[in-house]
Amino acid sequence: MTTTTPARHRVPGLSKVPGIPGRVLPVVATFVLFVLLFGVGSVRYEGFTSGQVFANLFIDNAFLIVLAVGMTFVILTGGIDLSVGAVVALSTMLAAATLRAGIPAPLVILLVLAVGTGLGVLMGLVIHHFEIQPFIVTLAGMFLARGLCFVIGVESISIKDPFFRALATGTIELPGGVVITWSVVIALVIVAAAVWVLHRTRFGRTVYAIGGSESSATLMGLPVARVKVAAYAISGLCAAVAGLLFSVYMLSGYGLHAVGMELDAIASVVIGGTLLSGGVGFVLGSLLGVLVLGVIQTLISFQGTLSSWWTKIAIGTLLLLFIVMQRLFTRRAS
Amino acid sequence: MTDTPRPTTAPTGDPVVAMRGITMEFPGVTALADVDFRLLPGEVHALMGENGAGKSTLIKVLTGVYTATSGTTELRGERVAFAGPAAAQEAGVSTVYQEVNLCPNLSVAENILLGREPRRFGAIDLPGTRARAAELLGRMGLTIDPASTLAEHPIAIQQLVAIARAVAVDAQVLILDEPTSSLDQDEVAELFRIMRHLRDQGVAILFVSHFLEQVYEIADRMTVLRNGRLVGEHLTRDLSRLQLVSAMIGRELGVLEEVERLAEDAGSGTSGAPPVLEASGLGRRGSIAPFDLTIRSGEVVGLAGLLGSGRTELARLLFGADRADSGSVRVGGKDVSLRTPRAAIASGIAFCSEDRKGEGILADLSIRDNLVLAMQAARGWARPIPRRTKDELVARWIETLDIRPADPDAIVGRLSGGNQQKVLLARWLVTNPRLLILDEPTRGIDIGAKAQIQKLVAQLAAEGMAVVYISAELEEVARLSHRVIVLKDRAKVAELDASATVDDIMGLIAETDATAAPRVGTAARTEQVAS
């Protein structure tokens, strides 16, 4: 960071919009954007304004929500985790292969969660103790996890396990005839848990402190090492959960699942208003970020004539827009 | 300034901290040699010494950042060896550093209590946290909203919040390492009020500052270090300023007088010298009003004014760091466009920023790399400098400027402030500029280094270099400069000749706005001692 006044800290995301604290402004902006996009859809396409279309946003993106939650922890500490997409693929592959081998579903789930968390812990330890950029370490983790998928098998393996099948087809009917899946419930529980951890526990506040200033956090006597490693462990755990949800969604394991999904997760977090430099952001923002991506996809599918790749273009544009917007806020504040 | 009466007798009682025979050796350097140090409860104790005298090292040994090579540390009579600042804090030894070490993105309350928040059912008790923070702030007489974000507050308040955090642990020993370097006069007064308050509650305060005035105002006792050795432990009132300065720098105070003589020698006959830089109507909207300025070869032009008067802005225009939107500049008689620093450097202009860490030195590189950088840039990347030339050059500048340690491979970030400043100076001097702009070159560095830098400036001018000298310390500006440009509210208001005194300058600054008190108060200076 270059500031002309050396002593004064730059205020991230602080703005002068009356009535809204600067910190939550990006989240509010994302929410407004979501409402606008949904509104556009409602006006243009018949049948868009239904509870089910809204619920489908959650159903189709449950795994991405979970992934974005984990990513938020890491980005809040000022880090990044590029491995999560590959860990999702590894989780689907691991689940599918072990289920095919006849291992009972609960054991499979535990195994997948353990592997994902273990990878996260490993990367966190390397990042913290060898002081290597998270980008490189998690890039290595990404190659490792992706490679392991193909060690397990090069073909797609379908999942026939009754428990996974039941999860995939089982639905919960909400008032008004809207239907959601168990994946949505799991994702939302994880979001709620993350909000609680980040805001109401010392661990969570330390995550923010590290993102604000790691050296200060150390001098303040906070357990920086433990919390930093734990952030990657949480990201790994979330990636494993997302992988399980994705196996339920696809009912298959495949080494080429979730290619580039880590980037979708990062995009969601950033669009949700979290600063890549760390210390500022909210899990709910990340949730909104995922929903914005989801609603763009839905819009494009309702349009019908557009290639789904337009989603990527829209995401790219939005991402740039949000980064520029954050920069402007930061500049105005300083 | 309100003052609780200073104890008429020396603070008594058993020392809360007793360090004996502390020796700290780093590879090749003995930072501390057999140093004894005692800190009594209920005293403000100043740790005095030049940069590199071992003050920071002693503090780091005490707080467990370093493990002493030999010697013992006792806290309340028990031998301790802290594993780190966290452990020291746990035992009641808290440190507040020169830089505010808090998290700007969190609330004031969180910054005070992070890691120690009151909890209920495993969750942080938010109202409880705020209440406790408000109580701690209240005890220090601060009425800021604990829920507000730390970054919203000025640096001085942040510094006080850091102190609130330090005392929140029931600290018995509070170490304040140069807490005043970024504070103005009123803020210092506020800090002192709080320090006295804590002292009266029995807290032992270890205070480090380069401002002698402040030390004499607040400290009960002082320990003087020089070159890693203990020079003495004194009651403040038993030690005159002159004695203190002599103890600290260990040599006669002829240096500053020499500066004055040099400046006077050079002062004669500069009016006929060719102008190095002529600016006419140069200005930038919102930054500084259009001004005329001529700087001649061999001349030191001082820029005086309060913080925010446009001193730095003027310098940045001359260096092309900001782009002027009016006026023109002639360098060496030729019209030039100083649109970028690159263009300014090509015209022979050098600029040492006030933000040493952010805009000056490259902290992770060695002294050699830092020195060679500017020269390499001037030569162009295609013409590498031969290794031997580099080594000679670096060795010469290290010697000329007395940079310590005199090791070309020393990492600049680990040097003391004064030595970092010298490296930065050397980096520009290597390119042999025609005009050298120095923005606050002596801020936050000790007397010895200050005098050396001022002497160097006078010498450079005597050799024909033109110098623009910016400092908040009017004494310094008045002493060194052949001409003083007085700035106020982002405009040049006057130009004084070498006979200008501090009072003249202050008079001009205060002229139309009597309420603005110049910063000379906090900057009441060591030079006064010498003269």
XYZ file of N, CA and C in Angstrom, chain B residues 205-391:
561
model
N 6.596 2.963 34.374
C 6.557 3.282 32.948
C 7.970 3.489 32.416
N 8.283 2.750 31.374
C 9.566 2.917 30.703
C 9.294 3.716 29.439
N 9.955 4.869 29.328
C 9.622 5.819 28.276
C 10.845 6.066 27.402
N 10.647 5.937 26.096
C 11.743 6.228 25.183
C 11.313 7.375 24.284
N 12.123 8.412 24.201
C 11.793 9.527 23.322
C 13.065 10.231 22.902
N 13.006 10.808 21.700
C 14.153 11.594 21.248
C 14.021 13.056 21.645
N 12.851 13.421 22.171
C 12.627 14.820 22.503
C 13.056 15.081 23.945
N 14.142 15.767 24.105
C 14.659 15.992 25.452
C 13.664 16.762 26.319
N 12.997 17.736 25.701
C 12.026 18.537 26.455
C 11.005 17.637 27.133
N 10.524 16.675 26.334
C 9.497 15.775 26.847
C 10.048 14.919 27.977
N 11.261 14.443 27.774
C 11.864 13.600 28.794
C 11.976 14.376 30.104
N 12.422 15.627 29.985
C 12.582 16.425 31.209
C 11.240 16.770 31.826
N 10.216 16.803 31.005
C 8.911 17.128 31.558
C 8.307 15.950 32.320
N 8.526 14.756 31.823
C 7.750 13.624 32.350
C 8.561 12.644 33.187
N 9.861 12.515 32.909
C 10.587 11.404 33.526
C 11.056 11.739 34.939
N 10.977 10.747 35.821
C 11.501 10.895 37.177
C 12.971 10.517 37.221
N 13.276 9.425 36.521
C 14.666 8.984 36.481
C 15.011 8.637 35.059
N 16.297 8.500 34.795
C 16.681 8.050 33.468
C 17.910 7.167 33.507
N 17.945 6.260 32.524
C 19.114 5.409 32.351
C 19.680 5.754 30.982
N 20.973 6.006 30.951
C 21.601 6.393 29.692
C 22.466 5.255 29.166
N 22.267 4.925 27.914
C 23.081 3.897 27.264
C 23.899 4.542 26.155
N 25.060 3.997 25.933
C 25.847 4.442 24.787
C 26.610 3.257 24.243
N 26.467 3.032 22.956
C 27.140 1.910 22.289
C 26.955 0.586 23.025
N 25.752 0.348 23.504
C 25.468 -0.921 24.148
C 25.975 -1.030 25.567
N 26.498 0.078 26.110
C 26.981 0.032 27.494
C 26.183 0.999 28.349
N 26.117 0.665 29.617
C 25.432 1.542 30.558
C 26.345 2.717 30.889
N 25.824 3.923 30.709
C 26.620 5.097 31.069
C 26.263 5.529 32.486
N 24.986 5.471 32.799
C 24.619 5.853 34.157
C 23.121 5.844 34.373
N 22.757 5.857 35.659
C 21.356 5.920 36.034
C 21.238 7.156 36.912
N 20.330 8.066 36.564
C 20.279 9.343 37.256
C 18.857 9.731 37.587
N 18.724 10.571 38.617
C 17.465 11.273 38.820
C 17.436 12.390 37.794
N 16.292 12.599 37.187
C 16.220 13.600 36.122
C 16.713 14.954 36.611
N 16.298 15.305 37.840
C 16.628 16.656 38.287
C 18.103 16.823 38.632
N 18.818 15.675 38.742
C 20.246 15.770 39.060
C 21.111 15.914 37.816
N 20.488 15.784 36.669
C 21.281 15.724 35.445
C 20.864 16.871 34.531
N 21.783 17.760 34.244
C 21.432 18.876 33.364
C 21.341 18.356 31.924
N 20.699 19.135 31.096
C 20.548 18.693 29.714
C 21.887 18.524 29.029
N 22.761 19.451 29.324
C 24.072 19.378 28.695
C 24.789 18.096 29.123
N 24.678 17.807 30.434
C 25.303 16.574 30.924
C 24.698 15.355 30.253
N 23.381 15.394 30.098
C 22.698 14.256 29.490
C 23.171 14.066 28.054
N 23.182 15.150 27.305
C 23.578 15.041 25.907
C 25.016 14.559 25.792
N 25.867 15.079 26.662
C 27.258 14.620 26.643
C 27.324 13.136 26.954
N 26.538 12.709 27.913
C 26.538 11.292 28.276
C 26.067 10.444 27.098
N 25.064 10.957 26.396
C 24.503 10.171 25.301
C 25.455 10.075 24.124
N 26.026 11.197 23.715
C 26.856 11.114 22.519
C 28.330 10.998 22.844
N 28.671 11.189 24.123
C 30.017 10.887 24.556
C 31.088 11.704 23.876
N 30.732 12.833 23.377
C 31.774 13.693 22.825
C 31.319 15.128 22.991
N 32.226 16.035 22.793
C 31.868 17.435 22.970
C 30.861 17.856 21.912
N 30.132 18.856 22.234
C 29.012 19.230 21.377
C 29.406 20.237 20.304
N 30.612 20.066 19.803
C 31.079 21.028 18.814
C 30.385 20.887 17.460
N 29.785 19.719 17.242
C 29.268 19.431 15.902
C 28.263 20.469 15.416
N 27.304 20.788 16.307
C 26.252 21.692 15.873
C 26.794 23.106 15.636
N 27.767 23.472 16.460
C 28.362 24.791 16.224
C 29.085 24.816 14.885
N 29.692 23.686 14.590
C 30.392 23.579 13.312
C 29.411 23.726 12.151
N 28.241 23.141 12.324
C 27.194 23.261 11.305
C 26.912 24.731 11.046
N 26.761 25.446 12.148
C 26.408 26.849 12.034
C 27.504 27.606 11.280
N 28.756 27.291 11.639
C 29.861 27.993 11.006
C 29.894 27.687 9.517
N 29.735 26.411 9.192
C 29.732 26.006 7.791
C 28.647 26.732 7.019
N 27.472 26.766 7.648
C 26.343 27.405 6.990
C 26.632 28.872 6.751
N 27.277 29.497 7.723
C 27.579 30.916 7.565
C 28.624 31.148 6.476
N 29.634 30.286 6.495
C 30.667 30.402 5.470
C 30.056 30.327 4.077
N 29.221 29.322 3.916
C 28.625 29.114 2.606
C 27.636 30.217 2.285
N 27.101 30.798 3.331
C 26.055 31.794 3.138
C 26.524 33.015 2.384
N 27.795 33.321 2.550
C 28.275 34.509 1.878
C 28.471 34.232 0.391
N 27.987 35.146 -0.393
C 28.283 35.099 -1.818
C 27.513 34.075 -2.620
N 26.344 33.641 -2.144
C 25.551 32.758 -2.988
C 24.652 33.544 -3.930
N 24.430 34.804 -3.622
C 23.470 35.553 -4.422
C 23.956 35.718 -5.861
N 25.278 35.643 -6.064
C 25.783 35.791 -7.411
C 25.848 34.480 -8.185
N 25.669 33.358 -7.452
C 25.792 32.058 -8.096
C 24.659 31.845 -9.100
N 24.921 31.024 -10.107
C 23.866 30.789 -11.106
C 22.695 30.026 -10.497
N 21.489 30.391 -10.906
C 20.347 29.659 -10.385
C 20.324 28.227 -10.913
N 20.053 27.303 -10.013
C 19.924 25.910 -10.427
C 18.503 25.663 -10.909
N 17.560 26.228 -10.170
C 16.168 26.011 -10.533
C 15.394 27.307 -10.384
N 14.624 27.628 -11.389
C 13.756 28.797 -11.294
C 12.330 28.343 -11.586
N 11.467 28.548 -10.646
C 10.061 28.213 -10.858
C 9.292 29.516 -10.888
N 8.405 29.658 -11.858
C 7.572 30.853 -11.837
C 6.110 30.457 -12.004
N 5.335 30.942 -11.088
C 3.896 30.673 -11.117
C 3.546 29.203 -11.010
N 4.473 28.416 -10.456
C 4.229 26.969 -10.362
C 3.163 26.702 -9.289
N 2.213 25.887 -9.623
C 1.172 25.594 -8.644
C 0.340 24.398 -9.067
N -0.443 23.937 -8.130
C -1.341 22.821 -8.423
C -2.584 23.021 -7.581
N -3.719 23.006 -8.236
C -4.952 23.317 -7.545
C -5.208 22.315 -6.406
N -5.602 22.839 -5.266
C -5.917 21.979 -4.124
C -4.677 21.481 -3.415
N -3.520 21.822 -3.956
C -2.301 21.312 -3.352
C -1.434 22.473 -2.883
N -1.073 23.365 -3.803
C -0.355 24.575 -3.409
C -0.602 25.689 -4.415
N -0.811 26.899 -3.902
C -1.074 28.058 -4.758
C 0.190 28.398 -5.548
N 0.021 28.977 -6.746
C 1.170 29.287 -7.590
C 2.225 30.106 -6.836
N 3.490 29.755 -7.028
C 4.571 30.452 -6.323
C 5.766 30.635 -7.259
N 6.604 31.615 -6.929
C 7.871 31.801 -7.629
C 8.985 31.358 -6.688
N 10.011 30.762 -7.244
C 11.092 30.297 -6.396
C 12.358 30.176 -7.228
N 13.434 30.761 -6.721
C 14.723 30.603 -7.384
C 15.680 29.967 -6.382
N 16.346 28.930 -6.816
C 17.307 28.279 -5.937
C 18.660 28.308 -6.636
N 19.627 28.877 -5.927
C 20.942 29.022 -6.543
C 21.877 27.910 -6.097
N 22.878 27.753 -6.881
C 23.903 26.766 -6.558
C 24.563 27.129 -5.224
N 24.773 26.154 -4.402
C 25.430 26.387 -3.118
C 24.538 26.991 -2.056
N 23.268 26.923 -2.281
C 22.340 27.593 -1.375
C 21.439 26.567 -0.684
N 21.184 26.783 0.589
C 20.195 25.951 1.271
C 18.931 26.788 1.438
N 17.856 26.346 0.824
C 16.594 27.061 0.954
C 15.700 26.267 1.896
N 15.332 26.869 2.990
C 14.496 26.169 3.960
C 13.022 26.413 3.682
N 12.213 25.391 3.862
C 10.765 25.567 3.761
C 10.206 25.426 5.169
N 9.590 26.496 5.649
C 9.054 26.450 7.004
C 7.548 26.633 6.958
N 6.880 26.034 7.883
C 5.430 26.146 7.951
C 4.892 25.042 8.818
N 3.636 25.140 9.148
C 3.039 24.099 9.978
C 2.775 22.863 9.139
N 2.418 21.814 9.840
C 2.010 20.602 9.156
C 0.811 20.948 8.266
N 0.859 20.535 7.007
C -0.260 20.806 6.116
C -0.221 22.181 5.490
N 0.905 22.910 5.660
C 0.982 24.250 5.090
C 1.367 24.205 3.619
N 1.750 23.046 3.128
C 2.101 22.928 1.719
C 3.596 22.710 1.493
N 4.323 22.455 2.554
C 5.769 22.213 2.446
C 6.063 21.043 1.523
N 5.485 19.910 1.895
C 5.744 18.702 1.129
C 5.177 18.821 -0.277
N 4.014 19.473 -0.385
C 3.373 19.614 -1.692
C 4.268 20.399 -2.640
N 4.890 21.460 -2.125
C 5.787 22.260 -2.948
C 6.946 21.387 -3.445
N 7.510 20.633 -2.519
C 8.646 19.783 -2.875
C 8.245 18.747 -3.919
N 7.053 18.194 -3.753
C 6.609 17.158 -4.691
C 6.428 17.725 -6.094
N 6.020 18.996 -6.187
C 5.898 19.638 -7.497
C 7.268 19.787 -8.137
N 8.235 20.204 -7.336
C 9.578 20.411 -7.870
C 10.175 19.101 -8.370
N 9.764 18.014 -7.750
C 10.326 16.717 -8.099
C 9.482 15.994 -9.157
N 8.337 16.589 -9.506
C 7.496 15.935 -10.497
C 6.682 14.788 -9.927
N 6.684 14.630 -8.604
C 5.900 13.554 -7.992
C 4.411 13.879 -8.115
N 4.098 15.170 -8.078
C 2.755 15.621 -8.450
C 2.927 16.488 -9.685
N 1.908 16.548 -10.506
C 2.026 17.306 -11.738
C 1.460 18.710 -11.534
N 2.247 19.727 -11.895
C 1.778 21.105 -11.750
C 0.698 21.381 -12.788
N -0.291 22.204 -12.440
C -1.249 22.589 -13.466
C -1.112 24.063 -13.860
N -0.083 24.718 -13.341
C 0.207 26.054 -13.839
C 1.686 26.349 -13.634
N 2.195 27.325 -14.390
C 3.562 27.776 -14.183
C 4.587 27.001 -14.985
N 5.839 27.435 -14.845
C 6.904 26.791 -15.596
C 8.147 26.670 -14.720
N 9.024 25.775 -15.110
C 10.247 25.533 -14.354
C 11.426 25.572 -15.305
N 12.476 26.276 -14.892
C 13.731 26.240 -15.642
C 14.775 25.598 -14.741
N 15.472 24.623 -15.266
C 16.552 24.008 -14.509
C 17.847 24.271 -15.270
N 18.795 24.893 -14.592
C 20.071 25.222 -15.225
C 19.884 26.106 -16.445
N 18.858 26.959 -16.404
C 18.654 27.902 -17.491
C 17.839 27.360 -18.656
N 17.465 26.097 -18.594
C 16.677 25.538 -19.693
C 15.263 25.215 -19.220
N 14.283 25.482 -20.063
C 12.915 25.122 -19.717
C 12.796 23.612 -19.654
N 12.209 23.123 -18.575
C 11.992 21.678 -18.494
C 10.552 21.427 -18.065
N 10.092 20.243 -18.377
C 8.764 19.850 -17.932
C 8.936 18.724 -16.922
N 8.666 19.060 -15.664
C 8.851 18.058 -14.613
C 7.542 17.315 -14.392
N 7.225 16.462 -15.361
C 5.939 15.785 -15.269
C 6.034 14.502 -14.455
N 7.197 13.941 -14.382
C 7.376 12.702 -13.631
C 8.677 12.800 -12.845
N 8.799 12.004 -11.777
C 10.065 11.976 -11.047
C 11.226 11.625 -11.972
N 10.954 10.795 -12.946
C 11.986 10.375 -13.878
C 12.587 11.587 -14.589
N 11.693 12.496 -15.016
C 12.166 13.696 -15.697
C 12.974 14.558 -14.736
N 12.517 14.640 -13.482
C 13.219 15.449 -12.498
C 14.600 14.874 -12.215
N 14.672 13.565 -12.095
C 15.959 12.919 -11.834
C 16.906 13.180 -12.993
N 16.364 13.102 -14.215
C 17.188 13.360 -15.393
C 17.715 14.788 -15.385
N 16.970 15.717 -14.759
C 17.419 17.104 -14.668
C 18.349 17.319 -13.474
N 18.666 16.278 -12.754
C 19.592 16.399 -11.641
C 18.932 16.787 -10.337
N 17.657 16.446 -10.184
C 16.956 16.758 -8.938
C 16.768 15.461 -8.142
N 17.057 15.535 -6.852
C 16.878 14.358 -5.999
C 15.916 14.719 -4.870
N 15.128 13.749 -4.428
C 14.101 14.021 -3.429
C 14.089 12.925 -2.377
N 14.396 13.287 -1.142
C 14.287 12.317 -0.049
C 12.949 12.531 0.640
N 12.077 11.574 0.494
C 10.720 11.721 1.005
C 10.684 11.722 2.528
N 9.655 12.353 3.084
C 9.474 12.325 4.531
C 9.036 10.940 4.982
N 8.414 10.220 4.065
C 7.961 8.876 4.401
C 9.080 7.904 4.061
N 10.042 7.836 4.988
C 11.231 7.054 4.758
C 10.904 5.612 4.396
N 9.996 5.044 5.157
C 9.717 3.616 4.972
C 8.914 3.367 3.712
N 7.898 4.222 3.487
C 6.972 3.955 2.382
C 7.517 4.362 1.030
N 8.195 5.512 0.975
C 8.565 6.042 -0.336
C 10.061 6.142 -0.542
N 10.826 5.740 0.442
C 12.265 5.949 0.312
C 13.041 4.672 0.162
N 13.474 4.142 1.276
C 14.350 2.986 1.238
C 13.594 1.728 0.846
N 14.328 0.754 0.379
C 13.766 -0.568 0.146
C 14.229 -1.420 1.318
N 13.324 -1.612 2.262
C 13.695 -2.152 3.565
C 14.265 -3.566 3.481
N 13.852 -4.316 2.467
C 14.289 -5.714 2.414
C 15.638 -5.892 1.739
N 16.150 -4.823 1.164
C 17.411 -4.961 0.443
C 18.579 -4.486 1.310
N 19.768 -4.818 0.876
C 20.958 -4.457 1.644
C 21.324 -3.000 1.410
N 22.243 -2.504 2.218
C 22.727 -1.138 2.050
C 23.292 -0.979 0.647
N 24.055 -1.983 0.207
C 24.665 -1.892 -1.114
C 23.581 -1.745 -2.190
N 22.596 -2.607 -2.148
C 21.551 -2.569 -3.183
C 20.832 -1.237 -3.192
N 20.557 -0.729 -1.990
C 19.859 0.546 -1.900
C 20.692 1.676 -2.494
N 21.978 1.656 -2.217
C 22.840 2.730 -2.709
C 22.973 2.691 -4.221
N 23.100 1.486 -4.731
C 23.397 1.342 -6.153
C 22.170 1.633 -7.007
N 21.014 1.461 -6.394
C 19.770 1.545 -7.160
C 19.623 2.840 -7.948
N 19.771 3.972 -7.254
C 19.535 5.247 -7.912
C 20.573 5.476 -8.998
N 21.800 5.044 -8.719
C 22.847 5.247 -9.696
C 22.597 4.402 -10.931
N 22.168 3.163 -10.692
C 21.888 2.277 -11.818
C 20.770 2.872 -12.682
N 19.770 3.421 -12.009
C 18.664 4.006 -12.748
C 19.169 5.159 -13.609
N 20.107 5.924 -13.078
C 20.621 7.060 -13.826
C 21.455 6.597 -15.026
N 22.139 5.480 -14.871
C 22.971 4.987 -15.970
C 22.163 4.288 -17.037
N 20.989 3.839 -16.679
C 20.215 3.032 -17.624
C 20.528 1.575 -17.363
N 19.549 0.739 -17.649
C 19.682 -0.674 -17.272
C 20.674 -1.422 -18.133
N 20.988 -0.879 -19.266
C 21.831 -1.628 -20.180
C 23.305 -1.562 -19.787
N 23.665 -0.660 -18.856
C 25.080 -0.529 -18.515
C 25.313 -0.912 -17.063
N 25.524 -2.177 -16.818
C 25.718 -2.615 -15.430
C 26.955 -1.954 -14.826
N 26.875 -1.737 -13.504
C 28.009 -1.138 -12.810
C 28.936 -2.265 -12.388
N 30.210 -2.167 -12.693
C 31.122 -3.250 -12.305
C 31.133 -3.421 -10.798
N 31.279 -4.656 -10.384
C 31.236 -5.020 -8.977
C 32.219 -4.179 -8.153
N 33.414 -3.999 -8.700
C 34.434 -3.313 -7.918
C 34.050 -1.840 -7.716
N 33.563 -1.220 -8.780
C 33.116 0.171 -8.673
C 32.045 0.288 -7.599
N 31.109 -0.663 -7.640
C 30.026 -0.686 -6.655
C 30.584 -0.725 -5.247
N 31.502 -1.693 -5.023
C 32.032 -1.880 -3.677
C 32.752 -0.635 -3.191
